[in-house]
Tab-separated table of C-alpha atoms in Angstrom:
chain	number	residue	atom	x	y	z
A	122	MET	CA	208.524	172.938	82.540
A	123	ASN	CA	210.674	173.773	79.514
A	124	MET	CA	214.208	172.493	79.002
A	125	THR	CA	216.996	174.571	77.506
A	126	ALA	CA	218.938	173.528	74.406
A	127	GLN	CA	221.949	172.776	76.600
A	128	GLU	CA	219.903	170.524	78.884
A	129	ARG	CA	218.410	168.688	75.909
A	130	ALA	CA	221.856	168.135	74.428
A	131	ALA	CA	223.150	166.748	77.715
A	132	LEU	CA	220.136	164.431	77.977
A	133	VAL	CA	220.724	163.105	74.440
A	134	ARG	CA	224.407	162.546	75.211
A	135	ARG	CA	223.751	160.688	78.454
A	136	SER	CA	220.947	158.638	76.909
A	137	ALA	CA	223.074	157.632	73.916
A	138	TYR	CA	225.771	156.358	76.259
A	139	ALA	CA	223.190	154.436	78.289
A	140	TRP	CA	221.980	152.542	75.228
A	141	SER	CA	225.560	151.885	74.083
A	142	VAL	CA	226.244	150.002	77.333
A	143	LEU	CA	223.652	147.367	76.428
A	144	GLN	CA	225.827	144.584	75.083
A	145	GLU	CA	225.298	140.846	74.684
A	146	GLY	CA	226.480	138.995	77.770
A	147	THR	CA	226.237	142.043	80.030
A	148	ASP	CA	224.250	141.832	83.241
A	149	ALA	CA	221.493	144.449	83.665
A	150	ARG	CA	222.845	145.501	87.063
A	151	GLU	CA	226.283	145.973	85.529
A	152	VAL	CA	224.704	148.352	83.025
A	153	LEU	CA	223.174	150.440	85.810
A	154	SER	CA	226.410	150.460	87.809
A	155	ASP	CA	228.317	151.543	84.717
A	156	LEU	CA	225.896	154.433	84.152
A	157	TYR	CA	226.416	155.601	87.718
A	158	CYS	CA	230.213	155.481	87.526
A	159	ASN	CA	230.440	156.945	84.023
A	160	ASN	CA	228.203	159.900	84.814
A	161	LEU	CA	229.746	160.525	88.245
A	162	THR	CA	233.410	160.054	87.432
A	163	ASP	CA	234.652	160.213	91.033
A	164	LYS	CA	232.696	157.094	91.990
A	165	SER	CA	234.108	153.574	92.215
A	166	PRO	CA	232.646	150.313	90.845
A	167	ALA	CA	231.878	149.310	94.443
A	168	GLN	CA	229.811	152.470	94.874
A	169	GLY	CA	228.093	151.810	91.551
A	170	ALA	CA	227.086	148.320	92.659
A	171	LEU	CA	225.888	149.638	96.008
A	172	MET	CA	223.747	152.360	94.446
A	173	THR	CA	222.357	149.933	91.875
A	174	GLY	CA	221.194	147.740	94.744
A	175	GLU	CA	219.506	150.749	96.318
A	176	LEU	CA	217.794	151.618	93.048
A	177	VAL	CA	216.252	148.212	92.385
A	178	GLN	CA	215.197	147.855	96.025
A	179	TRP	CA	213.224	151.120	95.962
A	180	MET	CA	211.675	150.386	92.579
A	181	ALA	CA	210.409	147.050	93.899
A	182	GLN	CA	209.253	148.585	97.164
A	183	PHE	CA	207.226	151.274	95.404
A	184	GLN	CA	205.632	148.810	92.981
A	185	ASP	CA	204.788	146.361	95.770
A	186	CYS	CA	203.338	149.177	97.846
A	187	TYR	CA	201.092	150.332	94.993
A	188	ASP	CA	199.780	146.796	94.419
A	189	ALA	CA	199.133	146.288	98.137
A	190	VAL	CA	197.346	149.639	98.514
A	191	LEU	CA	195.090	148.793	95.555
A	192	GLU	CA	194.185	145.536	97.304
A	193	ASP	CA	193.840	146.992	100.798
A	194	PRO	CA	193.646	150.831	100.779
A	195	ARG	CA	193.487	151.188	104.577
A	196	GLY	CA	194.953	147.994	105.960
A	197	TYR	CA	198.283	148.087	104.172
A	198	PRO	CA	199.130	151.758	104.923
A	199	ALA	CA	198.178	151.125	108.556
A	200	HIS	CA	200.479	148.092	108.632
A	201	VAL	CA	203.433	150.050	107.196
A	202	LEU	CA	202.995	153.061	109.464
A	203	LYS	CA	202.666	150.886	112.575
A	204	GLU	CA	205.786	148.977	111.549
A	205	GLU	CA	207.790	152.168	111.000
A	206	LEU	CA	206.507	153.769	114.198
A	207	GLY	CA	206.900	150.628	116.296
A	208	THR	CA	210.502	151.313	117.273
A	209	LEU	CA	209.639	154.732	118.747
A	210	PRO	CA	208.384	155.516	122.244
A	211	LEU	CA	204.637	156.077	122.338
A	212	GLU	CA	205.028	159.821	122.862
A	213	GLN	CA	207.152	160.171	119.731
A	214	GLN	CA	204.696	158.074	117.729
A	215	CYS	CA	201.971	160.573	118.617
A	216	GLN	CA	204.248	163.491	117.723
A	217	VAL	CA	205.093	162.033	114.304
A	218	LEU	CA	201.439	161.336	113.489
A	219	ASP	CA	200.420	164.821	114.602
A	220	ARG	CA	202.989	166.337	112.252
A	221	LEU	CA	201.833	164.177	109.347
A	222	ILE	CA	198.262	165.358	109.931
A	223	ARG	CA	199.394	168.982	109.999
A	224	ALA	CA	201.423	168.490	106.810
A	225	TRP	CA	198.844	166.529	104.795
A	226	GLY	CA	195.551	167.769	106.240
A	227	PRO	CA	193.359	170.138	104.242
A	228	GLU	CA	193.814	172.985	106.719
A	229	GLU	CA	196.789	174.266	108.660
A	230	ARG	CA	196.531	173.789	112.380
A	231	PRO	CA	198.899	174.380	115.283
A	232	ALA	CA	200.739	171.642	117.101
A	233	ALA	CA	198.610	169.936	119.711
A	234	GLU	CA	199.338	168.375	123.076
A	235	HIS	CA	198.090	164.794	123.016
A	236	PRO	CA	197.734	162.498	126.015
A	237	VAL	CA	200.197	159.647	125.577
A	238	SER	CA	198.222	156.446	125.196
A	239	LEU	CA	197.596	153.695	122.682
A	240	ARG	CA	194.085	155.025	122.199
A	241	THR	CA	195.452	158.461	121.252
A	242	ARG	CA	198.031	156.903	118.923
A	243	ASP	CA	195.375	154.829	117.156
A	244	ALA	CA	193.058	157.842	116.783
A	245	LEU	CA	195.862	159.903	115.249
A	246	LEU	CA	196.782	157.022	112.952
A	247	GLU	CA	193.203	156.800	111.682
A	248	GLU	CA	193.267	160.515	110.910
A	249	VAL	CA	196.543	160.174	109.007
A	250	LEU	CA	195.107	157.292	106.972
A	251	GLY	CA	192.227	159.535	105.972
A	252	TYR	CA	194.622	162.132	104.548
A	253	LEU	CA	197.036	159.797	102.716
A	254	ASP	CA	195.229	160.041	99.382
A	255	SER	CA	193.993	163.620	99.755
A	256	GLY	CA	194.740	165.507	96.556
A	257	ALA	CA	194.688	162.488	94.246
A	258	ASP	CA	192.034	164.119	92.063
A	259	ALA	CA	194.421	167.001	91.390
A	260	LEU	CA	197.388	164.943	90.182
A	261	GLU	CA	196.642	165.681	86.539
A	262	GLU	CA	197.152	169.362	87.247
A	263	TYR	CA	200.814	168.489	87.759
A	264	LEU	CA	201.049	165.817	85.072
A	265	PRO	CA	198.524	166.279	82.229
A	266	PRO	CA	197.677	163.188	80.155
A	267	ALA	CA	200.271	162.372	77.496
A	268	GLU	CA	199.441	162.524	73.809
A	269	ALA	CA	198.968	159.237	71.949
A	270	SER	CA	202.253	159.729	70.065
A	271	GLU	CA	204.194	160.018	73.328
A	272	LEU	CA	202.627	156.855	74.705
A	273	GLN	CA	203.595	155.026	71.513
A	274	GLU	CA	207.170	156.273	71.901
A	275	ARG	CA	207.264	154.929	75.449
A	276	ASP	CA	205.996	151.535	74.336
A	277	ARG	CA	208.603	151.327	71.556
A	278	VAL	CA	211.454	152.146	73.939
A	279	LYS	CA	210.261	149.729	76.636
A	280	ALA	CA	209.984	146.969	74.032
A	281	VAL	CA	213.750	147.129	73.512
A	282	CYS	CA	214.914	146.081	76.994
A	283	GLY	CA	211.765	145.655	79.083
A	284	GLU	CA	209.844	148.052	81.297
A	285	ASP	CA	211.789	147.603	84.534
A	286	LEU	CA	215.233	148.077	82.989
A	287	THR	CA	213.990	151.079	81.010
A	288	LEU	CA	212.698	152.733	84.200
A	289	ALA	CA	215.879	151.842	86.078
A	290	MET	CA	218.098	153.289	83.344
A	291	ASN	CA	215.981	156.430	83.232
A	292	THR	CA	216.266	156.798	87.003
A	293	MET	CA	220.039	156.430	86.988
A	294	VAL	CA	220.451	158.888	84.113
A	295	LEU	CA	218.185	161.498	85.750
A	296	TYR	CA	219.736	161.100	89.184
A	297	THR	CA	223.332	161.387	87.996
A	298	MET	CA	222.568	164.296	85.671
A	299	ALA	CA	220.868	166.123	88.521
A	300	GLN	CA	223.876	165.503	90.745
A	301	ASN	CA	226.088	166.986	88.014
A	302	GLY	CA	223.882	170.069	87.679
A	303	GLU	CA	223.013	169.155	84.093
A	304	LEU	CA	219.263	169.214	84.659
A	305	PRO	CA	218.229	172.365	86.568
A	306	PRO	CA	214.529	171.381	86.364
A	307	MET	CA	215.424	168.364	88.502
A	308	PRO	CA	216.440	169.242	92.079
A	309	GLY	CA	220.151	168.502	92.189
A	310	ASN	CA	220.063	167.318	95.800
A	311	GLY	CA	217.315	164.724	95.455
A	312	SER	CA	218.150	161.218	96.684
A	313	LEU	CA	218.272	158.164	94.434
A	314	ALA	CA	215.285	156.665	96.261
A	315	GLN	CA	213.203	159.771	95.615
A	316	THR	CA	214.205	159.808	91.949
A	317	ALA	CA	213.234	156.133	91.594
A	318	ILE	CA	209.835	156.761	93.199
A	319	GLY	CA	209.305	159.761	90.917
A	320	VAL	CA	210.223	157.893	87.713
A	321	CYS	CA	208.092	154.850	88.583
A	322	GLY	CA	205.196	157.025	89.758
A	323	GLU	CA	205.292	159.198	86.639
A	324	ASP	CA	205.222	156.176	84.354
A	325	LEU	CA	202.394	154.636	86.377
A	326	MET	CA	200.409	157.861	86.162
A	327	ARG	CA	200.845	157.868	82.379
A	328	GLY	CA	199.494	154.332	82.273
A	329	ILE	CA	196.477	155.243	84.382
A	330	SER	CA	195.652	158.150	82.101
A	331	ARG	CA	196.130	156.008	78.989
A	332	ASP	CA	193.762	153.316	80.242
A	333	GLU	CA	191.195	155.949	81.169
A	334	GLN	CA	191.373	157.615	77.750
A	335	SER	CA	191.125	154.245	75.992
A	336	GLY	CA	188.048	153.278	77.991
A	337	TYR	CA	189.734	150.196	79.481
A	338	VAL	CA	188.749	151.121	83.029
A	339	ARG	CA	185.724	152.796	84.539
A	340	GLN	CA	185.907	156.220	86.130
A	341	GLU	CA	185.682	154.898	89.689
A	342	GLU	CA	188.544	152.455	89.052
A	343	THR	CA	190.659	155.261	87.629
A	344	ALA	CA	190.022	157.251	90.809
A	345	GLN	CA	191.025	154.257	92.944
A	346	ARG	CA	194.270	153.845	91.019
A	347	ARG	CA	195.135	157.533	91.381
A	348	CYS	CA	194.480	157.346	95.117
A	349	ALA	CA	196.668	154.238	95.352
A	350	LEU	CA	199.422	156.002	93.403
A	351	LEU	CA	199.425	159.012	95.718
A	352	THR	CA	199.232	156.849	98.847
A	353	ALA	CA	202.040	154.566	97.663
A	354	SER	CA	204.209	157.571	96.782
A	355	ARG	CA	203.726	159.167	100.187
A	356	ILE	CA	204.301	155.937	102.085
A	357	THR	CA	207.418	154.978	100.131
A	358	LEU	CA	208.862	158.482	100.425
A	359	LEU	CA	208.347	158.246	104.186
A	360	GLN	CA	210.055	154.852	104.248
A	361	ALA	CA	212.944	156.259	102.212
A	362	GLY	CA	213.302	159.114	104.666
A	363	ALA	CA	213.200	156.740	107.632
A	364	ALA	CA	215.766	154.400	106.060
A	365	LEU	CA	218.218	157.159	105.208
A	366	THR	CA	218.008	158.986	108.524
A	367	GLY	CA	217.582	156.159	110.993
A	368	GLY	CA	213.835	156.268	111.602
A	369	LEU	CA	210.702	158.383	111.503
A	370	ALA	CA	211.704	160.193	114.689
A	371	VAL	CA	213.526	162.684	112.443
A	372	LEU	CA	210.107	163.955	111.316
A	373	THR	CA	209.707	165.623	114.689
A	374	LEU	CA	212.726	167.788	113.836
A	375	LEU	CA	211.924	168.780	110.233
A	376	PRO	CA	210.237	172.104	109.419
A	377	LEU	CA	206.557	171.534	108.653
A	378	GLY	CA	206.907	172.949	105.132
A	379	LEU	CA	209.661	170.457	104.379
A	380	LEU	CA	207.542	167.640	105.746
A	381	GLY	CA	204.698	168.661	103.440
A	382	THR	CA	207.074	168.486	100.482
A	383	LEU	CA	208.103	165.028	101.587
A	384	GLY	CA	204.586	163.718	101.203
A	385	THR	CA	203.573	165.599	98.077
A	386	CYS	CA	204.238	163.753	94.853
A	387	GLY	CA	202.597	166.274	92.488
A	388	ALA	CA	205.697	168.443	92.089
A	389	LEU	CA	207.843	165.323	91.852
A	390	LEU	CA	205.682	163.942	89.018
A	391	ALA	CA	205.787	167.282	87.217
A	392	ALA	CA	209.581	167.551	87.406
A	393	VAL	CA	210.139	163.969	86.261
A	394	GLY	CA	207.414	164.154	83.597
A	395	ALA	CA	208.992	167.115	81.825
A	396	VAL	CA	212.284	165.265	81.443
A	397	MET	CA	210.755	161.868	80.644
A	398	THR	CA	208.662	163.288	77.806
A	399	GLU	CA	211.840	164.619	76.201
A	400	LYS	CA	213.850	161.485	76.940
A	401	PHE	CA	211.372	158.989	75.516
A	402	ARG	CA	211.060	161.100	72.365
A	403	ASN	CA	214.842	161.144	71.910
A	404	ASP	CA	215.255	157.468	72.757
A	405	SER	CA	212.542	156.441	70.311
A	406	ARG	CA	214.353	158.251	67.503
A	407	MET	CA	217.757	156.881	68.507
A	408	LEU	CA	216.500	153.305	68.588
A	409	ALA	CA	214.472	153.476	65.384
A	410	ASP	CA	217.143	151.679	63.353
A	411	GLU	CA	218.984	149.864	66.137
A	412	ALA	CA	216.313	148.252	68.296
A	413	ASP	CA	216.840	144.816	66.759
A	414	GLU	CA	220.586	145.010	67.389
A	415	LEU	CA	220.327	145.533	71.155
A	416	PRO	CA	220.063	142.561	73.549
A	417	ARG	CA	217.125	142.290	75.926
A	418	LEU	CA	218.699	142.088	79.369
A	419	PRO	CA	216.387	140.903	82.167
A	420	LEU	CA	216.343	142.938	85.369
A	421	GLU	CA	214.961	141.109	88.377
A	422	LEU	CA	213.569	143.390	91.061
A	423	PRO	CA	213.598	142.118	94.664
A	424	HIS	CA	209.823	142.039	95.111
A	425	ARG	CA	208.327	140.698	98.336
A	426	ALA	CA	208.097	136.945	98.508
A	427	ALA	CA	204.284	136.889	98.407
A	428	PRO	CA	201.502	139.375	97.638
A	429	TRP	CA	200.073	141.361	100.529
A	430	SER	CA	197.368	139.396	102.300
A	431	GLY	CA	196.511	141.372	105.372
A	432	GLY	CA	199.879	140.815	107.012
A	433	SER	CA	199.327	137.062	107.405
A	434	ARG	CA	202.328	136.233	105.241
A	435	GLU	CA	205.908	137.136	105.950
A	436	GLN	CA	206.971	140.243	104.067
A	437	THR	CA	210.403	140.631	102.507
A	438	SER	CA	211.923	143.706	104.139
A	439	ARG	CA	214.293	146.136	102.481
A	440	THR	CA	217.909	145.504	103.352
A	441	ASN	CA	219.562	148.688	104.547
A	442	VAL	CA	223.249	149.243	103.942
A	443	SER	CA	225.178	148.940	107.204
A	444	HIS	CA	228.349	150.751	108.125
A	445	GLU	CA	230.297	147.474	107.976
A	446	GLU	CA	228.985	146.653	104.493
A	447	ALA	CA	229.937	150.102	103.280
A	448	GLU	CA	233.472	149.619	104.588
A	449	GLN	CA	233.766	146.229	102.946
A	450	ALA	CA	232.684	147.750	99.645
A	451	GLU	CA	235.335	150.430	100.124
A	452	VAL	CA	232.713	153.145	99.772
A	453	GLN	CA	234.132	156.266	101.317
A	454	ASP	CA	231.218	158.646	100.940
A	455	VAL	CA	228.149	156.454	101.323
A	456	SER	CA	226.863	158.656	104.140
A	457	GLU	CA	226.935	161.670	101.842
A	458	GLU	CA	225.100	159.780	99.088
A	459	PHE	CA	222.398	158.552	101.461
A	460	LEU	CA	221.575	161.807	103.191
A	461	PHE	CA	217.826	162.279	103.111
A	462	ARG	CA	216.938	165.327	101.070
A	463	PRO	CA	213.573	166.614	99.850
A	464	PHE	CA	212.828	166.168	96.164
């Protein structure tokens, strides 16, 4: 996906500002909030802080999900889906699972009438689990392996302020530019959660390819990591959709084509990858003579309290923004920002 000269210029401009915000004594979250408010000039500091909280929550949730899926490829997805479905009546649970099967399965099939029972629900859930990583072997068709020079550029940029803050800054820049219509290759109506999942997933995919090319991991381990990446992307995108619309019941109302887009991360990786390749190249050049002058600001992500261990330990759940909290923060258009939209 090629970028125009105008898009490249806008990306350089926004990136240069992002690096200029890094100042000694500044908090990493303040940097992200500043990027949001500077790039979207009608937004308030309260909105910037709110959206920064959303960003770091979804980054942590995606990373935790990937780690848990690597450890337990079937058990953890089953746990998450049961937790998300648990608030729905049994009939709706079956309807949601049927639609996921129709969206992710290898062949199109018409809607089916299922007897409402726990046995039916569990059978449908098992079928969904079997399709979660379908298509993982084709991810490189969307995001070909990066050249060694690009990987070196990424490492140099991440060394300046750390991997998590680099990914968070990239997410905020891409999201706000897309909202401004400055990056046509990026869907302008994608949510911040979807952008965060795309940026983290794209960087993870680059790392998987790098380790494979370097011979650090065996072929079967590479395949496992790709499957975990696709599964984690689909699960976290579903959770984002549920959080922003009030639950998975909305899936029974979405067109099937839209639902398929929701669970497909290939196009998301391709869109993000095209911009990230350009951005890391620009950032590496910009920082060539200034890297030592910039402070390294730590960014703590709200990871779960303990690693996944089969559900035996208490998991740290994502805190959703309530209507009362939005009012207290004097955020007037939070509902517009948090509308769930396909990336």
